[in-house]
């Protein structure tokens, strides 16, 4: 078997230098790099990552924990993470928890056993047990599109409260007074509770009537939730002229139901979504929605993770990225305006 | 540090047995398993996967190579792979190649360095260079939704030719005579060429006129392709009453353009898709399409991979899973019928 020593001999340099080149560390000239790479090529030298990991104590792998593979949100986030990781020559282990806390725990243990260099924890609510384990294993972590009230952990997200407030205020600005909401779980501290609060506070600010009955709660922000829950919402709130949907997928479901029931959107019912995933362009009419900069969020989370890995120091940074309103055709300006 | 020896002592069994339990190998009773697990728990023993990998020569990790994270197809496939892997206590490293052959090659090398136990290669056309490398590294592989004409490698897919033929024959059965096609790259031996051939042969069989001009080729089966290419297709083939779209995402794009151009679907133009991903329910009108059993395909590919890993033997199995036509509302029955 060809060893690193053989490569060093052939390239007429030291083993330490070859190791630097292989491990992408600074401290060699472009010329040296080329000589080493040439020698590796000629000798057909291939690094044994596992053996190297035991020496460098690094695996050049990060773990990404996401709740749901079927969510389209996940892809844009992963895309951002993946692009930076690829250029840093890191691999990603993607773990899907299906929002199951025990499965999350199992995956955290697996990632620890695999000695990943860092973890990005996405979208999900963390249990105390999860976080205590994370603290204990002492692996760099960044929370993405989630955060912890109780524990200080670095995170990247949009301000859900502000974004929801803005969405509802947008509807009010178009002359709507009877606004219902398709919501996620109110116990969800990330995408549930703050979005409901944003909705309520925007109504209150504009002296509009707010009623718990006007919020219908779904299971997981899904197309099916929207499809089913529009029916309930229409029954509870027949005067409604506009809806704030806490996800684009739910909005797409509501629009599908509206088509079935021959409710004309936006003429008879306006709707604003949340996320700006591709689906918002696919539905008809195209959906006005709140854009979360998902790719940038993923990329930023990866940056924060690599910073911790490189500097061998845990950081505690809180990053809020800006949302914006993408206007399409699902919201009508009320005649009274 | 607690070692496997300590666990064996505490559980009053041999090191070999503890090793069997940890590595999920047969040859111990349920009682022994519980004793070992109890001992591990009491001693707070955690396996060091990396050290273990060097001993067992197994990493309990498989690599999955997929072309495009943004494709909704990918998720259903991954979902099937992931579910079986999770129950087998395997982790997945997901690699996104963006259909770039060099990137694919880089990833194959990374997976080899990481000593994955097997690879599932998804959806993409393989270059000779890719396959020769795969043969050389001698890691079990299964091709998913792709295959190789030249090399014998096990695969799971739907028969693209038959499925496309059936889609076009379905349109003919509804009385359509002027049928256009939104296609992928004709050089793509998997989802390009065979679907075009199915389209042409179905027309020919029914003595209908077939013309290269009536096929508009997209870049990557995407929403954008469909959006742009419907315009071209309408210009080239104004008599057209129906379209076979080689992906649901392209069909969704075509439907979006039809809405913009006030073309009523299906009254003025019928369309059938391919894939039956969630998008086909999200568009309006809901899309009639060819269902690929994506979850089952992913699951079956994982089964075939684990079979090779368990039996330490490469297999050469070719599995075609059945497609079916899902009727929704995007195809009109022609009046002449």
XYZ file of C-alpha atoms in Angstrom:
674
model
C 0.000 0.000 0.000
C 1.187 3.479 -0.861
C 1.696 5.638 2.220
C 1.990 9.347 2.854
C 5.743 8.772 3.275
C 5.993 7.537 -0.316
C 4.167 10.631 -1.508
C 6.516 12.905 0.444
C 9.577 11.136 -0.992
C 8.289 11.372 -4.530
C 7.303 15.045 -4.159
C 10.595 15.790 -2.432
C 8.909 17.420 0.524
C 8.109 16.571 4.143
C 5.355 14.294 5.431
C 3.980 17.268 7.376
C 3.609 19.241 4.158
C 1.864 16.408 2.365
C -0.473 16.132 5.316
C -1.212 19.860 5.091
C -2.027 19.586 1.419
C -4.281 16.566 1.960
C -6.087 18.186 4.848
C -6.523 21.521 3.111
C -4.600 23.436 5.730
C -2.612 26.599 4.980
C 1.172 26.745 4.897
C 2.357 25.602 1.484
C 2.960 27.221 -1.894
C 0.889 26.575 -4.988
C 3.969 24.928 -6.487
C 4.330 22.516 -3.580
C 0.646 21.712 -3.754
C 0.965 20.792 -7.405
C 4.020 18.649 -6.788
C 2.225 16.769 -4.014
C -0.894 16.290 -6.074
C 1.172 15.089 -9.002
C 2.987 12.591 -6.778
C -0.319 11.353 -5.336
C -1.635 10.872 -8.817
C 1.413 9.036 -10.098
C 1.470 6.740 -7.102
C -2.302 6.259 -7.201
C -2.376 7.281 -3.571
C -5.806 7.397 -2.011
C -6.392 8.718 1.442
C -8.038 6.478 3.943
C -10.464 8.882 5.546
C -11.200 6.651 8.467
C -7.584 6.155 9.427
C -7.004 9.868 8.921
C -9.971 10.692 11.146
C -8.394 8.845 14.042
C -5.260 10.940 13.628
C -6.696 14.382 12.902
C -9.732 13.852 15.090
C -11.739 15.300 12.216
C -14.147 13.566 9.868
C -14.899 16.434 7.466
C -18.525 15.536 7.822
C -21.382 17.527 9.252
C -24.770 16.227 10.279
C -27.952 18.004 9.276
C -31.120 17.139 11.154
C -34.355 17.992 9.390
C -37.896 17.116 10.368
C -39.488 16.130 7.123
C -38.171 15.023 3.817
C -41.458 15.767 2.083
C -41.361 19.426 3.034
C -40.255 21.608 0.164
C -38.860 24.089 2.638
C -36.156 21.618 3.569
C -34.636 21.565 0.103
C -33.932 25.232 -0.186
C -32.332 25.212 3.252
C -30.254 22.107 2.399
C -29.244 23.628 -0.882
C -27.590 26.548 0.919
C -25.867 24.266 3.432
C -24.751 21.871 0.723
C -23.203 24.500 -1.503
C -20.880 25.879 1.145
C -20.062 22.396 2.459
C -19.140 21.149 -0.985
C -16.702 24.017 -1.516
C -15.219 23.305 1.915
C -14.947 19.615 0.965
C -17.278 18.523 3.715
C -19.838 15.748 3.361
C -23.290 15.972 4.788
C -25.178 13.279 6.641
C -28.852 14.146 6.390
C -31.122 12.793 9.107
C -34.894 12.914 8.827
C -36.668 12.829 12.159
C -40.292 13.025 11.026
C -40.681 15.425 13.976
C -40.310 12.463 16.324
C -38.314 13.441 19.423
C -37.068 9.912 20.082
C -35.873 9.576 16.548
C -34.163 12.960 16.923
C -32.390 11.657 20.014
C -31.319 8.491 18.187
C -29.912 10.559 15.352
C -28.012 12.851 17.714
C -26.410 9.729 19.160
C -25.602 8.368 15.724
C -23.995 11.659 14.693
C -21.940 11.637 17.848
C -20.829 8.051 17.200
C -19.877 9.024 13.687
C -17.814 11.850 15.147
C -19.252 14.518 12.877
C -17.430 17.839 13.160
C -20.644 19.774 13.610
C -24.424 19.640 13.499
C -27.051 21.871 11.931
C -30.395 21.373 13.565
C -33.244 22.510 11.362
C -36.800 23.744 11.772
C -37.698 21.588 14.683
C -38.597 22.320 18.276
C -35.886 21.071 20.594
C -36.771 19.204 23.757
C -34.786 19.790 26.944
C -33.499 16.240 26.627
C -32.228 16.936 23.101
C -30.438 20.088 24.155
C -28.903 18.610 27.270
C -27.468 15.849 25.129
C -26.127 18.387 22.621
C -24.490 20.354 25.434
C -22.993 17.173 26.847
C -21.411 15.884 23.642
C -19.791 19.244 23.013
C -20.036 19.205 19.209
C -20.463 22.593 17.484
C -24.082 23.176 16.571
C -26.130 25.803 14.787
C -29.892 25.978 14.915
C -31.484 26.786 11.595
C -34.980 28.214 11.351
C -35.443 27.378 15.014
C -34.064 28.516 18.377
C -34.139 27.678 22.021
C -35.766 29.975 24.557
C -34.115 28.283 27.479
C -30.596 27.513 26.292
C -28.130 29.762 24.526
C -27.337 28.202 21.181
C -26.396 30.027 17.959
C -29.204 30.292 15.442
C -30.221 31.671 12.052
C -33.833 32.459 11.368
C -36.371 34.984 10.227
C -38.326 36.825 12.896
C -41.559 34.828 12.621
C -43.536 37.285 14.687
C -42.541 40.305 12.603
C -43.056 38.462 9.319
C -46.559 37.318 10.268
C -47.428 40.747 11.553
C -46.319 42.187 8.196
C -48.363 39.619 6.234
C -51.555 40.480 8.114
C -50.875 44.200 7.936
C -50.468 43.771 4.165
C -53.990 42.293 3.964
C -55.351 45.109 6.127
C -53.619 47.604 3.826
C -55.564 46.121 0.914
C -58.821 46.898 2.733
C -59.549 43.524 4.360
C -61.228 43.572 7.759
C -62.328 39.948 8.185
C -59.131 37.973 8.152
C -58.848 34.313 9.142
C -55.725 32.265 9.752
C -54.538 28.786 8.792
C -52.000 28.059 11.473
C -49.545 25.436 12.645
C -49.537 23.991 16.149
C -49.811 26.830 18.741
C -47.458 24.845 21.011
C -44.792 25.047 18.345
C -42.613 27.843 19.712
C -41.027 28.514 16.334
C -43.517 28.541 13.495
C -46.698 28.122 15.552
C -47.055 30.515 18.482
C -45.126 33.557 17.130
C -47.031 33.549 13.834
C -50.356 33.401 15.684
C -49.216 36.256 17.903
C -48.168 38.307 14.851
C -51.612 37.748 13.339
C -53.443 38.745 16.516
C -51.302 41.788 17.242
C -51.662 43.159 13.705
C -55.441 42.880 13.975
C -55.426 44.496 17.409
C -53.183 47.329 16.260
C -55.713 48.169 13.532
C -58.675 47.816 15.882
C -59.977 44.763 14.094
C -61.850 41.976 15.803
C -59.761 38.941 16.672
C -61.330 35.657 17.701
C -59.740 32.297 18.493
C -62.403 30.708 16.293
C -60.872 32.431 13.283
C -57.667 30.448 13.621
C -57.741 26.850 12.408
C -54.804 24.726 13.476
C -53.154 22.136 11.190
C -50.844 19.241 11.964
C -47.698 19.992 10.018
C -48.136 22.989 7.690
C -48.976 20.585 4.859
C -51.026 20.699 1.668
C -53.517 18.293 3.295
C -53.886 20.596 6.301
C -54.787 23.500 4.035
C -57.162 21.408 1.987
C -59.088 20.220 5.050
C -58.887 23.323 7.192
C -60.195 25.817 4.680
C -63.545 24.021 4.962
C -63.565 24.403 8.745
C -62.472 28.019 8.565
C -65.212 28.916 6.075
C -67.820 27.366 8.363
C -66.598 29.228 11.416
C -66.042 32.551 9.702
C -68.341 33.002 6.705
C -67.762 36.788 6.538
C -64.054 36.206 5.950
C -62.579 37.956 2.884
C -58.896 37.090 3.395
C -56.670 34.417 4.907
C -53.168 34.461 6.308
C -51.745 30.968 5.836
C -48.671 30.152 7.946
C -47.149 28.105 5.092
C -47.278 28.074 1.291
C -48.109 24.381 1.273
C -51.214 24.995 3.409
C -52.126 27.924 1.155
C -51.839 25.601 -1.865
C -54.203 23.162 -0.145
C -56.687 25.951 0.612
C -56.538 27.091 -3.017
C -57.208 23.528 -4.220
C -60.298 23.376 -1.989
C -61.418 26.808 -3.188
C -61.270 25.526 -6.790
C -63.367 22.497 -5.844
C -65.940 24.680 -4.103
C -65.936 27.188 -6.967
C -64.740 29.967 -4.696
C -62.975 32.486 -6.874
C -59.527 33.566 -5.643
C -58.886 36.460 -5.147
C -62.306 37.837 -6.181
C -64.200 36.160 -3.346
C -61.341 35.218 -1.058
C -57.798 36.584 -0.791
C -54.897 34.581 0.591
C -51.318 35.308 1.565
C -48.825 32.505 2.226
C -45.537 32.134 4.087
C -42.177 30.782 2.758
C -42.071 31.586 -0.979
C -41.190 28.061 -2.055
C -41.625 27.068 -5.711
C -45.185 25.932 -5.030
C -46.235 29.550 -4.643
C -45.618 29.992 -8.384
C -47.223 26.686 -9.322
C -50.660 27.269 -7.855
C -53.319 29.287 -9.621
C -53.597 32.134 -9.069
C -49.909 32.564 -8.192
C -49.589 33.122 -4.467
C -48.685 36.375 -2.757
C -46.454 35.335 0.108
C -43.790 36.132 2.686
C -40.347 35.216 1.439
C -37.967 33.531 3.818
C -34.449 33.667 2.310
C -34.091 29.895 2.723
C -30.966 29.394 0.646
C -29.205 32.266 2.455
C -30.367 30.928 5.792
C -28.847 27.510 5.050
C -25.645 29.066 3.773
C -25.316 31.354 6.797
C -25.907 28.479 9.212
C -23.145 26.504 7.482
C -20.821 29.532 7.723
C -21.477 29.821 11.437
C -20.846 26.118 11.885
C -17.545 26.145 9.977
C -16.443 29.156 11.967
C -16.865 27.121 15.142
C -15.150 24.092 13.641
C -12.194 26.127 12.337
C -11.692 28.130 15.482
C -12.422 25.183 17.777
C -14.621 27.443 19.853
C -18.355 27.428 20.388
C -19.991 30.707 19.500
C -23.277 32.185 20.513
C -24.495 34.301 17.664
C -28.098 35.134 16.909
C -28.789 35.983 13.295
C -32.124 37.217 12.009
C -32.320 37.414 8.222
C -34.826 39.745 6.567
C -38.131 38.541 5.113
C -39.967 40.244 2.306
C -43.428 40.299 0.793
C -43.648 38.850 -2.715
C -46.717 40.220 -4.453
C -48.450 37.926 -6.917
C -52.124 37.528 -7.697
C -53.885 35.946 -4.741
C -54.823 39.131 -2.879
C -57.566 41.497 -4.028
C -57.797 45.196 -3.199
C -61.185 45.672 -1.546
C -63.602 47.947 -3.387
C -64.172 50.124 -0.375
C -60.641 51.432 -0.688
C -13.068 5.189 29.220
C -15.469 2.284 29.341
C -14.543 -0.494 26.952
C -16.359 -3.391 25.421
C -14.503 -5.619 27.901
C -16.141 -3.798 30.814
C -19.537 -4.323 29.228
C -18.863 -8.029 28.761
C -17.752 -8.397 32.398
C -20.793 -6.581 33.716
C -23.169 -8.553 31.471
C -21.400 -11.803 32.359
C -20.886 -12.738 28.730
C -18.074 -12.760 26.189
C -16.609 -9.823 24.293
C -17.611 -11.555 21.058
C -21.228 -11.655 22.153
C -21.243 -7.989 23.136
C -19.765 -7.220 19.766
C -22.550 -9.207 18.078
C -25.199 -7.306 19.964
C -23.637 -3.942 19.174
C -23.238 -4.767 15.525
C -26.713 -6.206 15.108
C -25.486 -9.611 14.053
C -27.383 -12.839 14.756
C -26.291 -15.422 17.327
C -27.530 -14.328 20.734
C -30.733 -14.764 22.733
C -33.164 -11.968 23.546
C -32.181 -12.393 27.184
C -28.479 -11.920 26.433
C -29.291 -8.879 24.318
C -31.158 -7.292 27.197
C -28.373 -8.054 29.656
C -25.816 -6.480 27.341
C -27.950 -3.423 26.697
C -28.575 -3.032 30.419
C -24.830 -3.230 31.108
C -24.107 -0.667 28.378
C -26.669 1.653 29.858
C -25.392 1.306 33.419
C -21.807 1.865 32.358
C -22.809 4.716 30.053
C -20.946 2.900 27.315
C -20.960 4.591 23.961
C -19.587 2.950 20.901
C -16.894 4.719 18.995
C -18.108 4.160 15.480
C -14.853 5.134 13.872
C -12.723 2.775 15.935
C -15.299 0.060 15.377
C -15.238 0.709 11.640
C -11.550 -0.095 11.502
C -12.213 -3.432 13.213
C -15.429 -4.549 11.503
C -14.589 -2.950 8.209
C -18.149 -1.614 8.201
C -19.389 1.925 8.663
C -23.150 1.299 8.732
C -23.462 4.155 6.310
C -24.688 4.191 2.749
C -24.189 6.924 0.206
C -27.033 8.177 -1.952
C -26.170 10.173 -5.034
C -28.954 12.325 -6.433
C -28.818 14.893 -9.209
C -30.880 17.705 -7.880
C -32.024 18.726 -4.495
C -34.736 20.951 -5.908
C -36.453 18.087 -7.682
C -39.519 16.908 -5.840
C -38.989 13.468 -7.287
C -35.887 13.054 -5.178
C -37.754 13.284 -1.905
C -40.136 10.461 -2.489
C -37.261 8.239 -3.574
C -35.172 9.267 -0.552
C -38.105 8.701 1.730
C -38.259 5.028 0.705
C -34.501 4.580 1.071
C -34.445 6.366 4.391
C -37.226 4.355 5.984
C -35.565 0.998 5.398
C -32.116 2.364 6.317
C -33.394 3.769 9.583
C -34.873 0.419 10.621
C -31.572 -1.225 9.694
C -29.723 1.402 11.768
C -27.849 2.707 8.773
C -27.088 6.381 8.203
C -27.335 8.016 4.831
C -24.878 10.427 3.280
C -26.770 12.321 0.609
C -24.711 13.785 -2.230
C -26.174 16.267 -4.681
C -24.390 16.363 -8.010
C -26.416 18.999 -9.847
C -26.075 16.627 -12.835
C -22.403 17.560 -13.061
C -20.292 14.527 -13.989
C -17.143 15.862 -12.354
C -18.981 16.529 -9.171
C -20.400 13.004 -9.377
C -16.872 11.660 -9.678
C -15.724 13.716 -6.709
C -18.581 12.364 -4.640
C -17.851 8.781 -5.614
C -14.312 9.331 -4.368
C -15.533 10.894 -1.148
C -17.887 7.984 -0.521
C -15.079 5.565 -1.114
C -12.812 7.460 1.278
C -15.556 7.409 3.878
C -15.778 3.630 3.372
C -19.534 3.575 2.925
C -20.948 0.061 2.846
C -22.935 0.700 -0.305
C -24.098 3.316 -2.783
C -27.468 4.071 -4.348
C -27.052 6.041 -7.530
C -30.205 7.899 -8.460
C -31.853 9.247 -11.606
C -28.708 10.279 -13.382
C -27.006 9.108 -16.534
C -23.735 7.393 -15.690
C -20.609 8.138 -17.687
C -18.186 5.354 -18.552
C -15.678 7.011 -16.258
C -18.151 6.927 -13.363
C -18.950 3.269 -13.878
C -15.367 2.177 -14.318
C -14.577 3.845 -11.022
C -17.536 2.135 -9.360
C -16.373 -1.238 -10.695
C -12.851 -0.565 -9.491
C -13.701 0.375 -5.919
C -15.846 -2.728 -5.544
C -18.502 -1.223 -3.287
C -22.044 -2.648 -3.621
C -24.195 -0.351 -5.712
C -27.778 -0.171 -6.885
C -28.983 2.134 -9.630
C -32.301 3.776 -8.875
C -34.487 5.169 -11.629
C -31.556 4.780 -14.008
C -29.579 1.969 -15.576
C -26.535 1.301 -17.686
C -26.792 -0.046 -21.207
C -23.167 -0.989 -21.346
C -22.372 -2.371 -17.906
C -24.309 -4.881 -15.865
C -25.331 -3.185 -12.663
C -28.440 -3.935 -10.568
C -31.231 -1.409 -10.973
C -34.782 -0.503 -9.983
C -36.914 1.579 -12.294
C -40.134 1.912 -14.185
C -40.130 1.022 -17.878
C -40.018 4.578 -19.256
C -40.833 3.507 -22.787
C -43.934 1.547 -21.798
C -45.131 4.251 -19.428
C -44.824 6.998 -22.056
C -46.481 4.814 -24.665
C -49.375 4.274 -22.227
C -49.670 8.025 -21.512
C -49.937 8.896 -25.195
C -52.299 6.013 -25.886
C -54.479 7.335 -23.052
C -54.739 10.708 -24.836
C -55.532 8.945 -28.136
C -58.202 6.917 -26.336
C -59.859 10.200 -25.310
C -60.106 11.185 -28.979
C -57.006 13.386 -29.352
C -55.223 13.293 -32.700
C -52.892 16.289 -32.497
C -50.623 15.524 -29.582
C -47.440 17.453 -28.772
C -44.711 16.584 -26.322
C -42.725 18.472 -23.683
C -39.617 16.377 -23.417
C -36.331 16.109 -21.567
C -32.955 15.856 -23.302
C -33.129 13.249 -26.120
C -29.526 12.253 -25.271
C -30.657 11.303 -21.795
C -30.885 7.517 -22.133
C -33.141 7.196 -19.093
C -35.884 9.789 -19.009
C -35.197 11.429 -22.387
C -34.872 9.045 -25.324
C -37.189 6.227 -24.161
C -40.044 8.606 -23.363
C -39.715 10.242 -26.785
C -39.704 6.810 -28.405
C -42.818 5.800 -26.442
C -44.569 8.959 -27.639
C -43.615 8.382 -31.279
C -44.442 4.675 -31.317
C -47.886 5.215 -29.756
C -48.701 7.799 -32.454
C -47.399 5.508 -35.190
C -49.342 2.514 -33.886
C -52.549 4.544 -34.164
C -51.603 5.912 -37.595
C -51.255 9.434 -36.297
C -48.856 11.934 -37.747
C -45.622 12.320 -35.819
C -43.238 15.202 -36.401
C -39.990 16.141 -34.665
C -41.275 19.730 -34.570
C -43.993 18.636 -32.176
C -41.467 17.736 -29.512
C -39.965 20.623 -27.543
C -36.930 19.756 -25.476
C -36.273 21.214 -22.013
C -33.133 21.379 -19.895
C -33.974 19.493 -16.756
C -37.676 18.565 -16.591
C -38.300 21.714 -14.532
C -41.191 24.067 -13.930
C -39.271 26.751 -15.860
C -38.855 24.411 -18.849
C -42.588 23.837 -19.001
C -43.348 27.509 -18.597
C -41.079 28.514 -21.492
C -41.582 25.565 -23.801
C -45.349 25.610 -23.944
C -45.024 28.913 -25.814
C -42.687 27.352 -28.393
C -44.847 24.269 -28.751
C -47.986 26.329 -29.359
C -46.208 28.285 -32.094
C -44.958 25.167 -33.838
C -48.138 23.165 -33.491
C -51.230 25.403 -33.322
C -53.651 22.529 -34.103
C -52.502 20.699 -30.975
C -55.289 19.632 -28.583
C -53.238 17.617 -26.106
C -49.745 17.436 -24.605
C -47.723 14.633 -23.103
C -45.304 16.200 -20.618
C -42.364 14.019 -19.573
C -42.513 15.378 -15.995
C -45.139 16.790 -13.642
C -42.993 19.818 -12.942
C -42.895 20.706 -16.663
C -46.648 20.118 -16.835
C -47.091 22.524 -13.910
C -45.053 25.125 -15.814
C -47.147 24.625 -18.958
C -50.336 25.017 -16.915
C -49.017 28.263 -15.394
C -48.360 29.627 -18.897
C -51.790 28.467 -20.070
C -53.366 30.469 -17.226
C -51.371 33.542 -18.252
C -52.420 33.145 -21.865
C -56.052 32.477 -20.910
C -55.935 29.032 -22.486
C -58.528 26.921 -20.724
C -57.312 23.516 -19.545
C -58.669 20.999 -20.391
C -61.356 22.666 -22.566
C -58.899 24.046 -25.107
C -55.833 22.015 -24.292
C -55.439 18.689 -22.477
C -52.265 17.664 -20.670
C -50.954 14.489 -19.066
C -47.871 14.496 -16.825
C -45.343 11.963 -15.607
C -44.330 11.129 -11.988
C -47.398 11.808 -9.804
C -45.536 13.952 -7.317
C -47.518 16.159 -4.917
C -47.421 19.036 -7.405
C -49.854 17.175 -9.635
C -52.519 17.747 -6.953
C -51.482 21.339 -6.332
C -51.930 22.703 -9.830
C -55.305 23.706 -11.234
C -56.887 21.779 -12.752
C -55.415 18.769 -10.912
C -53.121 16.904 -13.264
C -53.809 13.526 -14.860
C -50.463 11.774 -14.807
C -48.392 8.596 -14.895
C -47.580 7.382 -11.405
C -44.095 6.139 -10.691
C -44.130 4.280 -7.356
C -41.263 6.416 -6.067
C -41.377 5.422 -2.420
C -41.465 1.727 -3.339
C -38.656 2.225 -5.817
C -36.456 3.793 -3.129
C -37.354 1.091 -0.634
C -36.657 -1.706 -3.123
C -33.303 -0.213 -4.090
C -32.335 -0.099 -0.416
C -33.419 -3.738 0.003
C -31.254 -4.787 -2.925
C -28.332 -2.850 -1.516
C -28.619 -4.370 1.955
C -28.875 -7.818 0.418
C -25.498 -7.260 -1.208
C -24.007 -5.811 1.971
C -25.303 -8.679 4.139
C -24.296 -11.443 1.778
C -21.034 -9.777 0.799
C -21.770 -10.559 -2.799
C -22.558 -8.274 -5.700
C -25.834 -9.103 -7.378
C -27.130 -8.304 -10.794
C -30.854 -7.924 -10.507
C -33.044 -5.880 -12.809
C -36.309 -4.779 -11.265
C -39.054 -2.980 -13.156
C -41.837 -1.675 -10.945
C -45.288 -1.037 -12.418
C -46.544 2.433 -13.355
C -50.169 3.441 -13.418
C -52.312 6.210 -14.843
C -53.857 8.546 -12.257
C -56.891 10.241 -13.740
C -57.610 13.762 -12.559
C -59.023 16.731 -14.449
C -56.501 17.908 -17.025
C -57.617 15.744 -19.967
C -60.812 16.363 -21.926
C -62.750 13.731 -23.863
C -62.975 15.042 -27.435
C -66.501 15.740 -28.705
C -66.023 13.593 -31.783
C -66.012 10.496 -29.575
